[in-house]
CSV table of C-alpha atoms and ligand atoms in Angstrom, one decimal:
chain,number,residue,atom,x,y,z
A,140,MET,CA,-105.4,63.6,75.7
A,141,SER,CA,-103.0,61.5,78.0
A,142,PHE,CA,-103.7,58.4,80.0
A,143,LYS,CA,-101.6,57.0,82.8
A,144,VAL,CA,-100.2,53.5,82.7
A,145,ASP,CA,-98.1,51.5,85.0
A,146,THR,CA,-94.8,50.5,83.3
A,147,GLY,CA,-91.9,48.6,84.7
A,148,LEU,CA,-89.5,50.9,82.8
A,149,VAL,CA,-88.1,52.7,85.8
A,150,SER,CA,-84.7,51.4,86.7
A,151,SER,CA,-85.1,52.0,90.5
A,152,GLY,CA,-87.2,48.8,90.5
A,153,ALA,CA,-90.3,50.7,91.8
A,154,ILE,CA,-93.3,50.6,89.5
A,155,GLN,CA,-94.0,54.3,88.7
A,156,SER,CA,-96.8,56.0,86.8
A,157,ILE,CA,-95.7,57.6,83.6
A,158,ASP,CA,-97.6,59.5,81.0
A,159,SER,CA,-98.0,57.4,77.9
A,160,TYR,CA,-98.7,58.6,74.4
A,161,GLN,CA,-98.6,57.3,70.9
A,162,LEU,CA,-96.3,60.0,69.9
A,163,VAL,CA,-93.9,62.5,71.6
A,164,ILE,CA,-92.8,65.4,69.6
A,165,ALA,CA,-89.6,67.0,71.0
A,166,GLY,CA,-89.1,70.6,70.0
A,167,GLY,CA,-90.9,73.9,69.7
A,168,GLY,CA,-89.9,75.4,66.3
A,169,PRO,CA,-91.6,75.2,62.9
A,170,ALA,CA,-90.9,71.5,62.4
A,171,ALA,CA,-92.4,70.6,65.7
A,172,LEU,CA,-95.3,72.9,65.3
A,173,SER,CA,-96.2,71.5,61.9
A,174,ALA,CA,-95.8,67.9,63.2
A,175,ALA,CA,-98.2,68.9,66.1
A,176,ILE,CA,-100.8,70.4,63.7
A,177,TYR,CA,-100.7,67.2,61.6
A,178,ALA,CA,-100.6,64.8,64.6
A,179,ALA,CA,-103.6,66.6,66.2
A,180,ARG,CA,-105.6,66.4,63.0
A,181,TYR,CA,-104.8,62.7,62.5
A,182,GLY,CA,-106.1,62.1,66.0
A,183,ILE,CA,-102.7,60.8,67.2
A,184,LYS,CA,-102.5,60.8,71.0
A,185,HIS,CA,-99.4,63.0,71.4
A,186,VAL,CA,-97.6,65.6,73.5
A,187,VAL,CA,-95.2,68.3,72.3
A,188,LEU,CA,-92.3,68.9,74.6
A,189,GLU,CA,-91.0,72.4,73.9
A,190,SER,CA,-88.1,73.8,75.9
A,191,TRP,CA,-87.8,77.3,77.2
A,192,LYS,CA,-87.5,78.7,73.6
A,193,PRO,CA,-90.9,78.4,72.0
A,194,GLY,CA,-90.8,79.0,68.2
A,195,GLY,CA,-87.2,77.9,68.0
A,196,GLN,CA,-84.6,79.8,66.0
A,197,ALA,CA,-87.2,81.0,63.6
A,198,ALA,CA,-88.9,83.0,66.4
A,199,LEU,CA,-85.7,84.9,66.8
A,200,THR,CA,-85.5,85.9,63.2
A,201,ALA,CA,-86.6,89.6,62.8
A,202,GLU,CA,-88.1,89.2,59.3
A,203,ILE,CA,-88.9,86.2,57.1
A,204,GLU,CA,-89.4,87.1,53.5
A,205,ASN,CA,-89.3,83.7,51.8
A,206,TYR,CA,-92.1,81.8,53.5
A,207,PRO,CA,-94.8,81.4,50.9
A,208,GLY,CA,-97.9,83.5,51.5
A,209,PHE,CA,-96.1,86.3,53.4
A,210,SER,CA,-93.9,88.8,51.6
A,211,SER,CA,-92.6,89.7,55.0
A,212,ILE,CA,-93.4,88.5,58.5
A,213,ALA,CA,-91.7,88.6,61.8
A,214,GLY,CA,-90.4,85.1,62.8
A,215,SER,CA,-92.1,85.3,66.2
A,216,ASP,CA,-95.5,86.2,64.5
A,217,LEU,CA,-95.2,83.3,62.1
A,218,THR,CA,-94.3,80.7,64.8
A,219,SER,CA,-97.0,82.2,67.2
A,220,ALA,CA,-99.6,81.7,64.4
A,221,MET,CA,-98.4,78.1,63.9
A,222,LYS,CA,-98.7,77.4,67.6
A,223,LYS,CA,-102.2,78.9,67.8
A,224,GLN,CA,-103.2,76.7,64.9
A,225,ALA,CA,-101.7,73.6,66.5
A,226,THR,CA,-103.4,74.4,69.9
A,227,GLU,CA,-106.8,75.0,68.1
A,228,ALA,CA,-106.4,71.6,66.3
A,229,GLY,CA,-106.0,69.9,69.7
A,230,ALA,CA,-102.2,69.7,70.2
A,231,LEU,CA,-101.0,69.4,73.8
A,232,PHE,CA,-97.9,71.4,74.7
A,233,ARG,CA,-95.7,71.1,77.8
A,234,MET,CA,-92.9,73.5,78.5
A,235,GLU,CA,-90.3,70.9,79.4
A,236,THR,CA,-86.7,70.2,78.2
A,237,VAL,CA,-86.0,66.6,77.0
A,238,GLU,CA,-82.9,65.4,78.8
A,239,SER,CA,-82.6,61.8,77.7
A,240,THR,CA,-84.3,59.1,75.7
A,241,THR,CA,-84.0,55.3,75.6
A,242,GLU,CA,-85.8,52.5,74.0
A,243,GLU,CA,-87.1,49.7,76.2
A,244,ASN,CA,-89.5,46.8,75.3
A,245,GLY,CA,-90.5,48.5,72.0
A,246,LYS,CA,-91.4,51.8,73.7
A,247,ILE,CA,-89.5,55.1,73.7
A,248,LEU,CA,-88.8,56.4,77.2
A,249,VAL,CA,-88.4,60.2,77.3
A,250,LYS,CA,-87.1,61.9,80.4
A,251,THR,CA,-87.5,65.7,80.7
A,252,ASP,CA,-86.3,68.1,83.4
A,253,SER,CA,-89.6,67.5,85.3
A,254,SER,CA,-91.3,64.4,84.0
A,255,GLU,CA,-91.2,61.1,82.1
A,256,TYR,CA,-93.1,59.8,79.2
A,257,THR,CA,-93.4,56.6,77.2
A,258,ALA,CA,-94.4,56.7,73.5
A,259,ASP,CA,-94.7,54.3,70.6
A,260,PHE,CA,-93.0,56.9,68.4
A,261,LEU,CA,-90.8,60.0,68.7
A,262,ILE,CA,-90.3,62.9,66.4
A,263,ILE,CA,-87.1,64.8,67.0
A,264,ALA,CA,-87.5,68.4,66.0
A,265,THR,CA,-85.3,70.1,68.5
A,266,GLY,CA,-83.5,72.3,66.0
A,267,ALA,CA,-80.0,73.7,66.4
A,268,ALA,CA,-78.3,76.1,68.7
A,269,PRO,CA,-75.9,78.9,67.7
A,270,ALA,CA,-72.3,77.8,67.4
A,271,THR,CA,-69.6,79.6,69.4
A,272,LEU,CA,-66.0,80.5,68.3
A,273,GLY,CA,-64.3,79.9,71.7
A,274,VAL,CA,-62.2,83.0,71.4
A,275,PRO,CA,-61.0,85.0,74.5
A,276,GLY,CA,-63.7,87.3,75.8
A,277,GLU,CA,-66.6,85.6,73.9
A,278,GLU,CA,-68.0,83.8,76.9
A,279,ARG,CA,-67.0,86.5,79.4
A,280,TYR,CA,-68.9,89.2,77.7
A,281,TYR,CA,-71.9,87.1,76.7
A,282,GLY,CA,-75.0,89.2,77.6
A,283,ARG,CA,-72.8,92.3,78.1
A,284,GLY,CA,-72.2,93.1,74.4
A,285,VAL,CA,-71.8,89.6,73.0
A,286,SER,CA,-75.1,88.3,71.6
A,287,PHE,CA,-76.4,85.5,69.3
A,288,CYS,CA,-79.7,87.3,68.7
A,289,ALA,CA,-79.9,90.7,67.0
A,290,THR,CA,-83.7,90.4,66.9
A,291,CYS,CA,-83.7,90.2,70.7
A,292,ASP,CA,-80.9,92.6,71.6
A,293,ALA,CA,-80.9,95.3,68.9
A,294,PRO,CA,-82.6,97.9,71.0
A,295,PHE,CA,-79.6,97.9,73.4
A,296,PHE,CA,-77.4,99.1,70.6
A,297,LYS,CA,-79.4,102.2,69.4
A,298,ASN,CA,-76.9,104.7,67.9
A,299,LYS,CA,-74.0,102.5,69.0
A,300,LYS,CA,-71.4,100.5,67.1
A,301,ALA,CA,-71.7,96.8,66.4
A,302,ILE,CA,-69.9,94.0,64.7
A,303,VAL,CA,-71.5,90.9,63.1
A,304,VAL,CA,-69.4,87.8,62.5
A,305,GLY,CA,-70.4,85.3,59.8
A,306,GLY,CA,-71.4,85.2,56.2
A,307,GLY,CA,-74.6,83.0,56.1
A,308,ASP,CA,-78.3,83.9,55.9
A,309,SER,CA,-78.5,84.5,59.7
A,310,ALA,CA,-75.5,86.9,59.8
A,311,VAL,CA,-76.7,88.9,56.8
A,312,LYS,CA,-80.4,89.0,57.9
A,313,GLU,CA,-79.6,90.0,61.4
A,314,ALA,CA,-77.0,92.5,60.3
A,315,LEU,CA,-79.6,94.1,58.1
A,316,HIS,CA,-81.9,94.3,61.1
A,317,LEU,CA,-79.1,96.0,63.1
A,318,THR,CA,-78.6,98.6,60.4
A,319,HIS,CA,-82.0,100.1,61.5
A,320,VAL,CA,-80.6,101.0,64.9
A,321,VAL,CA,-76.8,101.1,65.1
A,322,SER,CA,-74.7,104.0,64.0
A,323,GLU,CA,-72.0,101.8,62.4
A,324,LEU,CA,-71.9,98.1,61.6
A,325,GLY,CA,-68.8,96.0,60.8
A,326,LEU,CA,-69.2,92.7,59.0
A,327,VAL,CA,-66.5,90.2,59.6
A,328,HIS,CA,-66.3,87.2,57.3
A,329,ARG,CA,-63.6,84.5,57.0
A,330,ARG,CA,-63.8,84.5,53.2
A,331,ASP,CA,-64.4,87.2,50.6
A,332,LYS,CA,-67.8,86.0,49.5
A,333,LEU,CA,-70.9,85.7,51.5
A,334,ARG,CA,-72.8,82.4,51.6
A,335,ALA,CA,-76.1,84.2,52.2
A,336,GLU,CA,-78.9,84.7,49.6
A,337,PRO,CA,-77.4,87.1,47.0
A,338,TYR,CA,-80.2,89.7,47.1
A,339,LEU,CA,-79.8,90.3,50.8
A,340,ALA,CA,-76.0,90.0,50.7
A,341,ARG,CA,-75.8,92.8,48.2
A,342,LYS,CA,-78.3,95.0,50.2
A,343,LEU,CA,-76.0,94.6,53.2
A,344,VAL,CA,-72.7,95.1,51.6
A,345,GLU,CA,-73.9,98.3,49.8
A,346,HIS,CA,-75.5,99.7,53.0
A,347,ASP,CA,-73.8,103.0,53.9
A,348,LYS,CA,-73.5,102.1,57.6
A,349,VAL,CA,-71.6,98.9,56.8
A,350,THR,CA,-67.9,98.3,56.7
A,351,THR,CA,-66.8,94.9,55.6
A,352,TYR,CA,-63.7,92.9,56.9
A,353,TRP,CA,-63.1,90.2,54.3
A,354,ASN,CA,-60.8,87.2,54.9
A,355,SER,CA,-60.8,88.2,58.5
A,356,HIS,CA,-61.3,86.3,61.8
A,357,LEU,CA,-62.4,87.4,65.2
A,358,ALA,CA,-59.4,86.8,67.5
A,359,GLU,CA,-60.6,88.3,70.7
A,360,VAL,CA,-63.5,90.3,72.3
A,361,VAL,CA,-62.2,93.0,74.6
A,362,GLY,CA,-64.0,95.1,77.2
A,363,ASP,CA,-64.1,96.5,80.7
A,364,ASP,CA,-66.4,96.2,83.7
A,365,GLN,CA,-69.3,97.7,81.8
A,366,GLY,CA,-69.0,95.3,78.8
A,367,VAL,CA,-67.6,95.1,75.3
A,368,THR,CA,-65.4,98.0,74.1
A,369,GLY,CA,-63.9,96.4,71.0
A,370,VAL,CA,-62.7,93.4,69.1
A,371,ILE,CA,-59.3,92.2,67.8
A,372,LEU,CA,-59.4,90.9,64.2
A,373,ASP,CA,-56.9,88.9,62.3
A,374,THR,CA,-57.1,90.5,58.8
A,375,PRO,CA,-55.0,90.1,55.7
A,376,GLU,CA,-53.2,93.3,56.7
A,377,GLY,CA,-52.4,92.0,60.2
A,378,ARG,CA,-54.1,92.4,63.6
A,379,LYS,CA,-56.5,95.2,64.0
A,380,HIS,CA,-58.3,96.6,67.0
A,381,ILE,CA,-61.8,97.9,66.2
A,382,ASP,CA,-63.9,99.9,68.6
A,383,THR,CA,-67.4,98.4,69.1
A,384,ASP,CA,-70.1,98.1,71.7
A,385,GLY,CA,-71.6,94.9,70.5
A,386,VAL,CA,-70.5,91.6,68.8
A,387,PHE,CA,-73.1,89.4,67.2
A,388,LEU,CA,-72.0,85.9,66.3
A,389,TYR,CA,-73.6,84.0,63.5
A,390,VAL,CA,-71.1,81.3,62.7
A,391,GLY,CA,-73.4,78.4,62.1
A,392,THR,CA,-75.3,76.1,64.4
A,393,VAL,CA,-75.0,72.9,66.4
A,394,PRO,CA,-77.8,70.4,66.2
A,395,ALA,CA,-79.6,69.8,69.5
A,396,THR,CA,-79.1,66.0,69.5
A,397,GLU,CA,-77.5,65.3,72.8
A,398,PRO,CA,-80.6,63.7,74.4
A,399,PHE,CA,-81.1,61.3,71.5
A,400,VAL,CA,-77.6,59.8,71.0
A,401,SER,CA,-78.6,56.4,72.2
A,402,LEU,CA,-81.7,56.2,69.9
A,403,VAL,CA,-80.5,57.3,66.5
A,404,GLU,CA,-77.4,57.5,64.3
A,405,LEU,CA,-75.9,61.0,63.9
A,406,ASP,CA,-73.6,62.3,61.2
A,407,LYS,CA,-70.1,63.8,61.8
A,408,ASN,CA,-71.7,67.2,62.7
A,409,SER,CA,-74.0,65.6,65.3
A,410,ALA,CA,-77.1,66.1,63.1
A,411,VAL,CA,-79.6,63.2,62.9
A,412,LEU,CA,-78.8,61.1,59.9
A,413,THR,CA,-82.0,60.8,57.9
A,414,ARG,CA,-83.2,58.3,55.3
A,415,ASN,CA,-86.3,59.0,53.1
A,416,ILE,CA,-86.2,62.6,54.4
A,417,VAL,CA,-87.7,62.1,57.9
A,418,GLY,CA,-86.8,58.5,58.8
A,419,THR,CA,-83.9,57.7,61.0
A,420,SER,CA,-81.8,54.6,61.9
A,421,ASN,CA,-84.6,53.7,64.4
A,422,PRO,CA,-87.9,52.7,63.0
A,423,ARG,CA,-89.8,54.3,66.0
A,424,VAL,CA,-88.0,57.6,65.6
A,425,PHE,CA,-88.5,60.3,63.0
A,426,ALA,CA,-86.7,63.7,62.6
A,427,ALA,CA,-87.6,67.0,61.1
A,428,GLY,CA,-86.0,70.4,60.5
A,429,ASP,CA,-82.6,71.9,61.5
A,430,VAL,CA,-81.8,68.9,63.8
A,431,THR,CA,-81.4,66.7,60.7
A,432,ASN,CA,-78.6,66.4,58.1
A,433,ASN,CA,-81.2,67.3,55.3
A,434,GLY,CA,-79.2,70.4,54.5
A,435,PHE,CA,-81.6,73.1,53.2
A,436,ARG,CA,-82.5,74.7,56.5
A,437,GLN,CA,-85.5,76.9,55.9
A,438,VAL,CA,-88.8,77.3,57.7
A,439,VAL,CA,-90.6,76.0,54.6
A,440,THR,CA,-88.6,72.8,54.6
A,441,ALA,CA,-88.9,72.4,58.4
A,442,VAL,CA,-92.7,72.5,58.2
A,443,SER,CA,-92.8,70.1,55.3
A,444,GLU,CA,-90.6,67.6,57.2
A,445,GLY,CA,-92.7,68.0,60.4
A,446,ALA,CA,-95.9,67.2,58.4
A,447,ARG,CA,-94.2,64.2,56.7
A,448,ALA,CA,-93.0,62.8,60.1
A,449,SER,CA,-96.5,62.9,61.6
A,450,ALA,CA,-97.9,61.3,58.4
A,451,ALA,CA,-95.3,58.5,58.7
A,452,VAL,CA,-96.3,57.9,62.3
A,453,PHE,CA,-100.0,57.9,61.4
A,454,GLU,CA,-99.4,55.3,58.7
A,455,LEU,CA,-97.4,53.0,61.1
A,456,LEU,CA,-100.0,53.3,63.8
A,457,GLU,CA,-102.7,52.3,61.3
A,458,LYS,CA,-100.6,49.2,60.4
A,459,GLU,CA,-100.1,48.3,64.1
A,460,GLU,CA,-103.8,48.5,64.9
B,209,NAP,P1,-74.5,78.9,57.9
B,209,NAP,O1,-75.3,79.0,56.7
B,209,NAP,O2,-73.9,77.6,58.3
B,209,NAP,O3,-73.4,80.0,57.9
B,209,NAP,C1,-72.5,80.1,58.9
B,209,NAP,C2,-71.5,81.2,58.5
B,209,NAP,O4,-70.5,81.3,59.5
B,209,NAP,C3,-70.8,80.9,57.2
B,209,NAP,O5,-70.6,82.1,56.5
B,209,NAP,C4,-69.4,80.4,57.7
B,209,NAP,O6,-68.4,80.7,56.8
B,209,NAP,C5,-69.2,81.1,59.0
B,209,NAP,N1,-68.4,80.3,59.9
B,209,NAP,C6,-68.6,79.0,60.3
B,209,NAP,N2,-67.6,78.7,61.1
B,209,NAP,C7,-66.8,79.7,61.3
B,209,NAP,C8,-65.7,80.0,62.1
B,209,NAP,N3,-65.2,79.0,62.8
B,209,NAP,N4,-65.1,81.2,62.0
B,209,NAP,C9,-65.7,82.2,61.2
B,209,NAP,N5,-66.7,82.0,60.5
B,209,NAP,C10,-67.3,80.8,60.5
B,209,NAP,O7,-75.4,79.2,59.2
B,209,NAP,P2,-76.6,80.2,59.4
B,209,NAP,O8,-76.4,81.5,58.7
B,209,NAP,O9,-76.9,80.2,60.9
B,209,NAP,O10,-77.8,79.5,58.7
B,209,NAP,C11,-78.1,78.1,59.0
B,209,NAP,C12,-79.2,77.6,58.1
B,209,NAP,O11,-80.4,78.3,58.3
B,209,NAP,C13,-78.8,77.8,56.6
B,209,NAP,O12,-79.2,76.7,55.9
B,209,NAP,C14,-79.5,79.1,56.2
B,209,NAP,O13,-79.8,79.1,54.8
B,209,NAP,C15,-80.8,78.9,57.0
B,209,NAP,N6,-81.4,80.3,57.3
B,209,NAP,C16,-82.3,80.7,56.5
B,209,NAP,C17,-82.9,81.9,56.7
B,209,NAP,C18,-83.9,82.4,55.8
B,209,NAP,O14,-84.7,83.3,56.2
B,209,NAP,N7,-84.0,82.0,54.6
B,209,NAP,C19,-82.5,82.7,57.8
B,209,NAP,C20,-81.5,82.2,58.6
B,209,NAP,C21,-80.9,81.0,58.4
B,209,NAP,P3,-68.2,80.1,55.3
B,209,NAP,O15,-69.3,80.8,54.5
B,209,NAP,O16,-66.8,80.4,55.0
B,209,NAP,O17,-68.5,78.6,55.5
């Protein structure tokens, strides 16, 4: 699929051999996988650079119940099926993290942790990482009771107590997943209304293992040498210490746009500012999925955007021929 060309793009002055493609797709979640399926089927010479988290955030979702065609499917099963389909269509995957990108002489130069590529076009589909709160104890106890992934870590909390912070779809879905294993679950939310899908929100709030802490903030995670032992909450009734073994944080996400800052315009939340859904401020760069400012962050919209982005690249390649 790839061919080597000599370019003069390396700043050291030495001519260096760099893998060259028509399209680089950065990311490994549903948006990137869908872009890969379409790019492969369009016959676009491309490579998918996925980091160490194949499947993206969707793969870390225990159960997806709103992706058409499946009344319920594990996020990891859905993304594995997408990757299999992309591979069978001819997509080329490399497990590399994109570190920086620049544009030189009408080509996009992509540097990863182990290689360099040039491409005519780039699709940014790097998704978003979990946001942190920056409260005392959060970083210290990360991996020792503090987690951003109930799907991954729930088994460690069998018959133990856990707290979930946040009120969005991620918080509620992952909290529901935890109710299957923990003995008690606290839900801490800064308002008195959940942002999550009402059906799931009601299911959680009415669950007999769940205690809700409305209008409350996580002030501190406390623990000992073994890990987390509790949290301190700021509640309307004042500060409260709650015993817990685990703290799961779902307070939003931060778009993974750092490597692309010199290529495209971002919005105030660091998401890629799109136009016509998948276009960006750079005509050689498209964006799809949670990395964008498109708003409705669902697997179904991510795959749609990935497909549109590859279709847009195909159209431009046809015009350039
Ligand atoms: P989100 O929808 O942005 O929700 C973040 C939650 O964290 C909100 O409830 C927010 O409170 C709270 N929060 C934010 N900053 C906070 C702070 N500093 N302190 C305390 N609480 C804070 O994020 P998400 O749940 O990760 O979801 C991201 C996107 O993915 C959403 O569009 C969501 O619909 C989508 N998603 C979909 C599914 C699905 O299967 N359909 C599953 C997961 C995620 P406020 O409510 O007060 O703002």
